[in-house]
Short mmCIF file of C-alpha atoms in Angstrom, two decimals:
data_model
loop_
_atom_site.label_atom_id
_atom_site.label_comp_id
_atom_site.label_asym_id
_atom_site.label_seq_id
_atom_site.Cartn_x
_atom_site.Cartn_y
_atom_site.Cartn_z
CA MET A 1 0.03 -0.02 -0.04
CA ASN A 2 1.02 3.68 -0.33
CA ILE A 3 0.97 5.05 3.31
CA THR A 4 1.57 8.57 4.62
CA VAL A 5 2.60 8.93 8.32
CA VAL A 6 2.18 12.34 9.70
CA GLY A 7 4.73 12.90 12.62
CA ALA A 8 8.23 11.68 12.76
CA GLY A 9 8.34 11.34 16.47
CA TYR A 10 8.38 8.06 18.49
CA VAL A 11 5.14 6.59 17.39
CA GLY A 12 5.34 7.88 13.87
CA LEU A 13 8.89 6.91 13.06
CA VAL A 14 8.51 3.33 14.39
CA SER A 15 5.18 2.86 12.54
CA ALA A 16 6.62 4.32 9.33
CA ALA A 17 9.75 2.01 9.44
CA CYS A 18 7.89 -1.15 10.37
CA PHE A 19 5.10 -0.65 7.65
CA ALA A 20 8.10 -0.08 5.15
CA GLU A 21 9.72 -3.17 6.26
CA MET A 22 6.66 -5.21 5.23
CA GLY A 23 6.87 -3.85 1.61
CA ASN A 24 4.55 -0.76 1.85
CA THR A 25 5.69 2.50 0.33
CA VAL A 26 5.78 4.81 3.23
CA THR A 27 6.29 8.62 3.40
CA CYS A 28 6.93 10.20 6.80
CA ILE A 29 6.00 13.85 7.05
CA ASP A 30 7.28 16.23 9.82
CA VAL A 31 7.35 20.11 9.96
CA ASP A 32 10.79 20.11 11.57
CA LEU A 33 13.02 20.79 8.63
CA SER A 34 16.20 19.71 10.65
CA ARG A 35 14.73 16.50 11.70
CA VAL A 36 13.62 15.63 8.14
CA ALA A 37 17.11 16.34 6.78
CA GLN A 38 18.81 14.19 9.53
CA LEU A 39 16.35 11.38 8.80
CA LYS A 40 17.17 11.39 5.07
CA LEU A 41 20.61 10.83 6.04
CA GLY A 42 19.82 8.02 8.44
CA VAL A 43 20.28 9.93 11.54
CA ILE A 44 17.69 8.98 14.21
CA PRO A 45 16.52 11.54 16.70
CA ILE A 46 15.44 9.09 19.47
CA TYR A 47 17.07 6.12 21.08
CA GLU A 48 15.15 2.98 20.32
CA PRO A 49 16.82 -0.53 19.97
CA GLY A 50 16.83 -1.58 16.41
CA LEU A 51 15.06 1.41 14.89
CA GLU A 52 18.18 3.04 13.25
CA PRO A 53 19.15 0.10 10.94
CA LEU A 54 15.46 -0.51 10.19
CA VAL A 55 15.01 3.13 9.08
CA GLN A 56 18.33 3.08 7.08
CA SER A 57 17.76 -0.13 5.28
CA ASN A 58 14.26 0.88 4.21
CA VAL A 59 15.34 4.37 2.95
CA LYS A 60 18.19 2.64 1.07
CA ASP A 61 15.78 0.21 -0.59
CA GLY A 62 13.44 3.04 -1.58
CA ARG A 63 10.43 2.11 0.56
CA LEU A 64 10.68 4.73 3.24
CA HIS A 65 10.66 8.56 2.34
CA PHE A 66 10.81 11.69 4.52
CA ASP A 67 9.53 15.05 3.70
CA SER A 68 8.12 18.19 5.20
CA VAL A 69 5.37 18.90 2.66
CA LEU A 70 2.24 16.96 3.34
CA ALA A 71 0.04 17.64 0.43
CA PRO A 72 1.63 15.55 -2.41
CA ALA A 73 1.97 12.61 -0.03
CA VAL A 74 -1.70 12.55 1.03
CA ALA A 75 -2.86 13.01 -2.61
CA LEU A 76 -1.31 9.58 -3.28
CA ALA A 77 -1.92 7.77 -0.11
CA GLU A 78 -4.64 4.95 0.46
CA VAL A 79 -4.12 5.42 4.34
CA VAL A 80 -2.92 8.39 6.26
CA PHE A 81 -1.77 7.97 9.83
CA ILE A 82 -1.91 10.97 12.23
CA ALA A 83 0.94 10.41 14.68
CA VAL A 84 1.47 13.85 16.05
CA GLY A 85 2.05 14.92 19.74
CA THR A 86 -0.86 15.42 22.00
CA PRO A 87 0.84 17.21 25.02
CA PRO A 88 -1.12 17.85 28.13
CA HIS A 89 -2.62 21.35 29.00
CA GLU A 90 -2.15 22.47 32.55
CA ASP A 91 -5.54 20.92 33.61
CA GLY A 92 -4.48 17.57 32.25
CA SER A 93 -6.45 17.56 29.18
CA ALA A 94 -4.88 16.61 25.82
CA ASP A 95 -3.83 19.31 23.43
CA LEU A 96 -5.37 18.51 20.04
CA ARG A 97 -4.26 21.47 18.04
CA TYR A 98 -1.61 19.51 16.08
CA VAL A 99 -4.10 16.66 15.27
CA LEU A 100 -6.76 19.10 14.18
CA ALA A 101 -4.35 21.21 12.03
CA VAL A 102 -3.23 17.94 10.25
CA ALA A 103 -6.82 17.09 9.66
CA SER A 104 -7.36 20.38 8.14
CA GLU A 105 -4.55 20.01 5.78
CA ILE A 106 -5.55 16.45 4.81
CA GLY A 107 -9.04 17.90 3.91
CA ARG A 108 -7.27 20.31 1.63
CA SER A 109 -5.21 17.76 0.05
CA ILE A 110 -6.94 14.23 -0.53
CA GLN A 111 -7.77 13.39 -3.94
CA GLN A 112 -9.27 9.93 -3.79
CA TYR A 113 -10.95 7.58 -1.14
CA THR A 114 -8.55 7.65 1.80
CA VAL A 115 -8.63 6.07 5.26
CA ILE A 116 -7.40 8.57 7.91
CA VAL A 117 -6.14 6.90 10.95
CA ASN A 118 -5.64 8.42 14.48
CA LYS A 119 -2.50 6.80 15.70
CA SER A 120 -2.00 9.53 18.34
CA THR A 121 -3.53 8.99 21.80
CA VAL A 122 -6.64 11.19 21.65
CA PRO A 123 -9.65 11.80 23.81
CA VAL A 124 -12.83 10.10 23.07
CA GLY A 125 -14.62 11.93 20.47
CA THR A 126 -11.61 13.09 18.52
CA ALA A 127 -12.19 11.09 15.48
CA ASP A 128 -15.70 12.90 15.27
CA LYS A 129 -13.81 16.26 15.36
CA VAL A 130 -11.29 15.12 12.55
CA LYS A 131 -14.05 14.07 10.43
CA ALA A 132 -15.98 17.34 10.84
CA ILE A 133 -12.85 19.20 9.96
CA ILE A 134 -12.21 17.29 6.82
CA LYS A 135 -15.73 17.55 5.68
CA SER A 136 -15.72 21.34 6.07
CA GLU A 137 -12.49 21.48 3.89
CA LEU A 138 -13.94 19.44 1.20
CA VAL A 139 -17.16 21.58 1.14
CA ARG A 140 -14.85 24.61 1.04
CA ARG A 141 -13.25 23.12 -1.93
CA GLY A 142 -16.41 22.18 -3.52
CA VAL A 143 -15.73 18.57 -4.03
CA GLU A 144 -17.18 15.28 -2.83
CA ILE A 145 -14.40 12.73 -1.88
CA ALA A 146 -15.21 9.71 0.25
CA PHE A 147 -13.13 9.01 3.26
CA ASP A 148 -13.30 7.32 6.62
CA VAL A 149 -11.68 8.11 9.95
CA VAL A 150 -10.38 5.40 11.97
CA SER A 151 -8.88 4.95 15.49
CA ASN A 152 -5.89 2.68 15.75
CA PRO A 153 -4.12 3.31 19.08
CA GLU A 154 -0.59 2.33 19.54
CA PHE A 155 0.65 -0.04 22.42
CA LEU A 156 4.36 0.17 22.03
CA LYS A 157 6.63 0.02 24.88
CA GLU A 158 9.79 2.19 24.68
CA GLY A 159 12.77 -0.12 24.42
CA THR A 160 10.91 -2.84 22.73
CA ALA A 161 8.83 -0.94 20.27
CA ILE A 162 10.08 -2.61 17.09
CA ASP A 163 9.16 -6.15 18.42
CA ASP A 164 5.89 -4.85 19.71
CA PHE A 165 4.76 -3.51 16.24
CA MET A 166 6.07 -6.42 14.20
CA ARG A 167 4.72 -9.13 16.68
CA PRO A 168 1.69 -7.36 18.40
CA ASP A 169 -0.32 -9.08 21.21
CA ARG A 170 -3.29 -7.11 19.82
CA ILE A 171 -4.06 -4.57 17.12
CA VAL A 172 -7.19 -2.44 18.01
CA VAL A 173 -9.07 -0.73 15.22
CA GLY A 174 -12.11 1.28 15.68
CA ALA A 175 -13.99 1.65 12.36
CA ASP A 176 -17.52 2.37 11.45
CA SER A 177 -17.38 1.34 7.76
CA GLU A 178 -16.69 -1.98 5.99
CA SER A 179 -14.36 -0.21 3.47
CA ALA A 180 -12.14 1.01 6.25
CA LYS A 181 -12.11 -2.26 8.05
CA GLU A 182 -11.14 -4.23 4.95
CA ILE A 183 -8.25 -1.82 4.26
CA MET A 184 -7.09 -2.09 7.79
CA GLN A 185 -7.28 -5.78 7.96
CA ALA A 186 -5.26 -6.02 4.65
CA LEU A 187 -2.71 -3.46 6.11
CA TYR A 188 -2.09 -5.46 9.19
CA ALA A 189 -2.51 -8.91 7.73
CA GLN A 190 1.28 -9.48 7.45
CA PHE A 191 1.68 -8.75 10.98
CA THR A 192 -0.80 -11.30 12.25
CA ARG A 193 -0.08 -14.36 9.79
CA ASN A 194 0.25 -16.79 12.71
CA HIS A 195 -2.55 -15.78 14.84
CA GLN A 196 -5.50 -13.17 14.31
CA ARG A 197 -4.82 -10.37 16.66
CA THR A 198 -6.86 -7.78 15.12
CA ILE A 199 -9.84 -6.46 17.31
CA PHE A 200 -12.51 -4.45 15.43
CA MET A 201 -14.79 -2.17 17.59
CA GLY A 202 -16.38 1.25 17.39
CA VAL A 203 -14.27 4.33 16.96
CA ARG A 204 -15.02 5.79 20.33
CA ASP A 205 -14.49 2.28 21.79
CA ALA A 206 -10.99 2.19 20.54
CA GLU A 207 -10.29 5.71 21.65
CA MET A 208 -11.10 4.78 25.15
CA THR A 209 -9.32 1.44 25.08
CA LYS A 210 -5.90 3.11 24.86
CA TYR A 211 -6.52 5.27 27.93
CA ALA A 212 -8.07 2.42 29.78
CA ALA A 213 -5.04 0.10 29.09
CA ASN A 214 -2.45 2.71 30.32
CA ALA A 215 -4.54 3.66 33.44
CA MET A 216 -5.02 -0.09 34.35
CA LEU A 217 -1.06 -0.52 34.18
CA ALA A 218 -0.60 2.67 36.03
CA THR A 219 -3.04 1.57 38.72
CA LYS A 220 -1.09 -1.74 39.16
CA ILE A 221 2.15 0.23 39.67
CA SER A 222 0.62 2.64 42.26
CA PHE A 223 -1.16 -0.19 44.03
CA MET A 224 2.09 -2.11 44.62
CA ASN A 225 3.79 1.06 45.74
CA GLU A 226 0.93 1.58 48.12
CA VAL A 227 1.55 -1.91 49.50
CA ALA A 228 5.21 -1.39 49.75
CA ASN A 229 5.02 1.79 51.84
CA LEU A 230 2.67 -0.14 54.13
CA CYS A 231 5.19 -3.14 54.25
CA GLU A 232 7.94 -0.74 55.37
CA ARG A 233 5.72 0.12 58.44
CA MET A 234 5.00 -3.37 59.28
CA ASP A 235 8.39 -5.19 59.06
CA VAL A 236 7.25 -6.94 55.94
CA ASP A 237 9.38 -7.61 52.87
CA VAL A 238 7.44 -6.49 49.80
CA ALA A 239 9.63 -8.62 47.56
CA ASN A 240 8.11 -11.78 49.11
CA VAL A 241 4.66 -10.41 48.96
CA ARG A 242 5.16 -9.63 45.32
CA LEU A 243 6.14 -13.20 44.61
CA GLY A 244 3.03 -14.54 46.54
CA ILE A 245 0.56 -12.49 44.80
CA GLY A 246 2.19 -12.64 41.33
CA ALA A 247 1.72 -16.43 41.42
CA ASP A 248 -2.05 -15.85 41.07
CA ALA A 249 -2.73 -16.00 37.30
CA ARG A 250 -5.30 -13.39 37.76
CA ILE A 251 -2.77 -10.88 38.88
CA GLY A 252 0.48 -11.96 37.29
CA TYR A 253 3.99 -10.53 37.72
CA HIS A 254 3.82 -7.78 35.18
CA PHE A 255 3.71 -4.24 36.60
CA ILE A 256 3.85 -5.23 40.22
CA TRP A 257 7.39 -4.27 40.87
CA PRO A 258 7.41 -1.61 43.71
CA GLY A 259 9.66 1.45 42.95
CA CYS A 260 10.12 4.96 42.84
CA GLY A 261 7.06 5.90 40.59
CA TYR A 262 6.23 5.53 36.89
CA GLY A 263 7.17 8.03 34.31
CA GLY A 264 7.50 8.50 30.38
CA SER A 265 5.48 9.95 27.79
CA CYS A 266 2.26 7.81 28.37
CA PHE A 267 1.22 6.69 31.74
CA PRO A 268 1.36 10.20 33.48
CA LYS A 269 -0.20 12.02 30.58
CA ASP A 270 -2.87 9.48 29.84
CA VAL A 271 -3.97 9.11 33.39
CA LYS A 272 -4.20 12.91 33.78
CA ALA A 273 -6.25 13.14 30.54
CA LEU A 274 -8.59 10.35 31.62
CA ILE A 275 -9.11 12.24 34.91
CA ARG A 276 -10.03 15.25 32.81
CA MET A 277 -12.41 13.49 30.54
CA SER A 278 -14.14 12.07 33.52
CA ARG A 279 -14.65 15.43 35.11
CA ASP A 280 -15.76 16.97 31.78
CA VAL A 281 -18.80 14.48 31.77
CA GLY A 282 -19.54 15.07 35.47
CA PHE A 283 -18.01 11.86 36.76
CA GLU A 284 -15.54 11.88 39.83
CA PRO A 285 -12.51 9.50 38.96
CA LYS A 286 -11.64 8.65 42.60
CA LEU A 287 -9.54 5.69 41.79
CA LEU A 288 -7.56 7.42 39.01
CA GLN A 289 -6.95 10.47 41.23
CA ALA A 290 -5.45 8.02 43.85
CA VAL A 291 -3.27 6.38 41.34
CA GLU A 292 -1.85 9.79 40.10
CA SER A 293 -1.48 11.08 43.85
CA ARG A 294 0.38 7.87 44.99
CA ASN A 295 2.57 8.21 41.99
CA GLU A 296 3.50 11.82 42.60
CA ALA A 297 4.27 11.04 46.18
CA GLN A 298 6.25 8.01 45.32
CA LYS A 299 8.65 9.98 43.21
CA LEU A 300 9.80 11.75 46.40
CA ARG A 301 10.13 8.45 48.39
CA LEU A 302 13.75 8.03 47.73
CA PHE A 303 14.57 11.59 48.75
CA GLU A 304 12.63 11.11 51.86
CA LYS A 305 14.69 8.00 52.78
CA ILE A 306 17.97 9.75 51.92
CA GLU A 307 17.05 12.81 54.09
CA ASP A 308 15.87 10.46 56.94
CA TYR A 309 19.24 8.62 56.96
CA PHE A 310 21.57 11.65 56.85
CA GLY A 311 19.38 14.09 58.77
CA ASP A 312 20.69 16.88 56.46
CA VAL A 313 21.90 16.34 53.01
CA LYS A 314 23.63 19.78 52.63
CA GLY A 315 27.09 19.29 51.68
CA LYS A 316 26.64 15.54 50.76
CA THR A 317 27.67 14.06 47.52
CA ILE A 318 24.99 11.62 46.04
CA ALA A 319 25.69 9.34 43.19
CA VAL A 320 22.59 8.54 40.89
CA TRP A 321 22.49 5.56 38.59
CA GLY A 322 19.99 5.91 36.00
CA LEU A 323 18.18 8.97 34.63
CA ALA A 324 15.83 7.73 32.01
CA PHE A 325 12.35 6.75 33.13
CA LYS A 326 13.00 3.10 32.46
CA PRO A 327 15.78 1.05 30.82
CA ARG A 328 16.47 0.75 27.11
CA THR A 329 15.32 4.33 26.27
CA ASP A 330 16.59 7.88 26.73
CA ASP A 331 13.14 9.36 27.48
CA MET A 332 13.40 11.67 30.45
CA ARG A 333 9.75 12.88 30.46
CA GLU A 334 8.19 12.60 33.90
CA ALA A 335 11.08 10.52 35.06
CA PRO A 336 11.42 9.84 38.84
CA SER A 337 15.17 10.97 38.62
CA VAL A 338 14.18 14.41 37.74
CA VAL A 339 12.07 14.65 40.89
CA LEU A 340 14.86 13.17 43.18
CA ILE A 341 17.77 15.16 41.58
CA SER A 342 15.80 18.36 42.03
CA ALA A 343 14.98 17.80 45.50
CA LEU A 344 18.45 16.93 46.48
CA ILE A 345 20.10 19.96 44.78
CA THR A 346 17.40 22.24 46.47
CA ALA A 347 18.38 20.71 49.87
CA GLY A 348 22.06 21.57 49.19
CA ALA A 349 23.43 18.25 47.99
CA THR A 350 25.71 17.79 45.05
CA VAL A 351 24.75 14.99 42.57
CA LYS A 352 26.88 13.01 40.18
CA ALA A 353 24.72 11.00 37.74
CA TYR A 354 25.26 8.55 35.02
CA ASP A 355 22.86 6.80 32.48
CA PRO A 356 23.92 4.54 29.58
CA VAL A 357 22.08 6.44 26.90
CA ALA A 358 20.05 9.41 28.40
CA MET A 359 22.91 11.71 28.98
CA LYS A 360 21.96 14.27 26.39
CA ALA A 361 18.59 14.15 27.21
CA ALA A 362 19.42 14.87 30.80
CA ARG A 363 21.47 17.75 29.74
CA ASP A 364 18.43 19.31 28.09
CA GLU A 365 16.06 18.37 31.03
CA PHE A 366 17.76 20.07 33.92
CA PRO A 367 18.27 23.85 34.29
CA GLU A 368 21.52 25.16 33.07
CA SER A 369 22.10 26.64 36.53
CA TYR A 370 22.46 23.14 38.10
CA PHE A 371 25.57 22.53 35.76
CA GLU A 372 27.10 26.01 36.02
CA SER A 373 27.06 25.74 39.95
CA GLY A 374 28.53 22.39 39.81
CA ASP A 375 25.46 20.98 41.79
CA LEU A 376 24.74 18.49 39.00
CA ARG A 377 27.61 16.62 37.11
CA LEU A 378 26.88 14.07 34.42
CA VAL A 379 29.80 11.73 34.28
CA ASP A 380 31.13 9.19 31.81
CA GLY A 381 30.71 5.99 33.67
CA GLN A 382 28.79 4.39 36.45
CA TYR A 383 31.83 3.86 38.74
CA GLU A 384 33.08 7.47 37.96
CA ALA A 385 29.77 8.64 39.61
CA LEU A 386 30.90 6.88 42.92
CA ILE A 387 34.07 8.69 43.64
CA ASP A 388 33.91 10.32 46.80
CA ALA A 389 30.06 9.75 47.09
CA ASP A 390 28.40 9.69 50.45
CA ALA A 391 25.58 7.54 49.04
CA LEU A 392 24.46 5.67 45.74
CA VAL A 393 20.85 5.97 44.52
CA LEU A 394 19.79 3.34 42.06
CA VAL A 395 16.83 4.92 39.93
CA THR A 396 16.68 2.98 36.60
CA GLU A 397 17.47 -0.62 36.42
CA TRP A 398 19.71 -0.95 33.46
CA LYS A 399 21.46 -4.18 33.26
CA PRO A 400 25.00 -3.01 33.93
CA PHE A 401 23.75 -1.71 37.36
CA ARG A 402 22.15 -4.97 38.42
CA ASN A 403 25.19 -6.85 39.55
CA PRO A 404 27.97 -4.29 40.03
CA ASP A 405 31.47 -4.87 41.80
CA PHE A 406 30.49 -3.99 45.27
CA ARG A 407 34.17 -4.17 46.59
CA ALA A 408 35.21 -1.66 44.02
CA MET A 409 32.30 0.37 44.85
CA LYS A 410 33.38 0.36 48.57
CA ARG A 411 36.84 1.55 47.65
CA LEU A 412 35.44 4.47 45.60
CA MET A 413 32.77 5.77 47.89
CA THR A 414 33.23 7.83 50.91
CA GLY A 415 30.03 6.47 52.41
CA SER A 416 28.62 2.96 52.43
CA VAL A 417 24.89 3.24 52.09
CA ILE A 418 22.79 2.28 48.85
CA PHE A 419 19.14 3.42 48.26
CA ASP A 420 17.78 1.01 45.79
CA GLY A 421 14.76 2.54 43.94
CA ARG A 422 13.99 -0.73 42.04
CA ASN A 423 14.69 -3.40 44.55
CA GLN A 424 17.33 -4.96 42.40
CA TYR A 425 19.84 -6.01 44.98
CA ASP A 426 20.11 -8.94 47.31
CA ILE A 427 19.96 -7.65 50.86
CA PRO A 428 22.14 -10.06 52.65
CA TYR A 429 24.89 -10.04 49.89
CA VAL A 430 24.95 -6.18 49.84
CA GLN A 431 25.09 -6.14 53.60
CA ARG A 432 28.02 -8.65 53.67
CA GLU A 433 29.98 -6.27 51.47
CA GLY A 434 29.70 -3.70 54.09
CA PHE A 435 26.81 -1.48 52.66
CA THR A 436 23.82 -0.26 54.56
CA TYR A 437 20.86 -0.98 52.27
CA PHE A 438 17.38 0.62 51.85
CA GLY A 439 14.77 -0.41 49.21
CA ILE A 440 11.32 0.22 48.59
CA GLY A 441 9.07 -1.64 51.00
CA ARG A 442 12.00 -3.60 52.33
#
């Protein structure tokens, strides 16, 4: 098929590359001229394992193209994916201006029957708005061209997005016409050859499905963090509790690791947006509000433990391992590390931090004043961060951090305390190596 993907961000770029890999002709559009120029050269603006060679090979083979001009690509496309950002407003609602602006340009550009697909995470009812805008543009042009608007939310996990797209556990398609269903079925057929995973439903149902899925996962995380905090006060090891409840197939082990809170581009934004949608229709989302509240508090839990241990962190040097919100990504959005480091510096501590891939993103995330004052130093290696440190804080559980050389760490550090924000370390072993250990719920 001839496909146009609007937006060369995380979702758009992964989608475009994977569709091209299956033989489709794909044009990926972005308004950022610098980004487009870099992509044409095979330079990828985000870190995602496997994405760079996938983009480069499909560009080389002529299946994947990048451009900044939408109209010619839309005119030729059978399917147009809208994959632009929907950043949150201050009240938590999704900002749809980019989605609606693209819809307007599509209405000015389509020349034949086209399926327009909302790939961006958008509130319930957005497809209706997109449809109305395209219709109004066609009326303004004085032409009648058939089209359908479909909801096809993404369920990509940062760090495994290529595998998630190529081997999906489900493909949710919200479509109201048989023509749109047939085209979407054909488009995804090569991704579901071994097992039918496409679930068709109403457009509004699909829009809600994405929010409900992310809110459920966020709920599991916040619930386990709530249990962990209770365990700390009752002399219970939450690691054993996790094993006990995870063995129940109705619960499972996924997303019940206690820790220092969830972050990233999806869970925080989508929970906030679902809360806002609820209030807009006169419903008070008590559970969702609790999920968000627990997560915000959990991001401060490591700082509270550090402050309780030292009494006063002023003048202390704290080593931080891990800056991205989770391993296998450089995404710093809503990362617990940002809350922790900001709190430490405000309290007078100096921070030395290291992350395998998120150093550039971290440089952009924190205020320049942190670096100018020397309060925050981004170092070149995990052991360099430990030199003369009074404490180590593990925030992101990258594999190189999981089984480090504790004896070398002891020699490098001034202090001998570890704050494990992801419960990665074996407590007896760490203690035998001479460290004081604090985990989450342990």
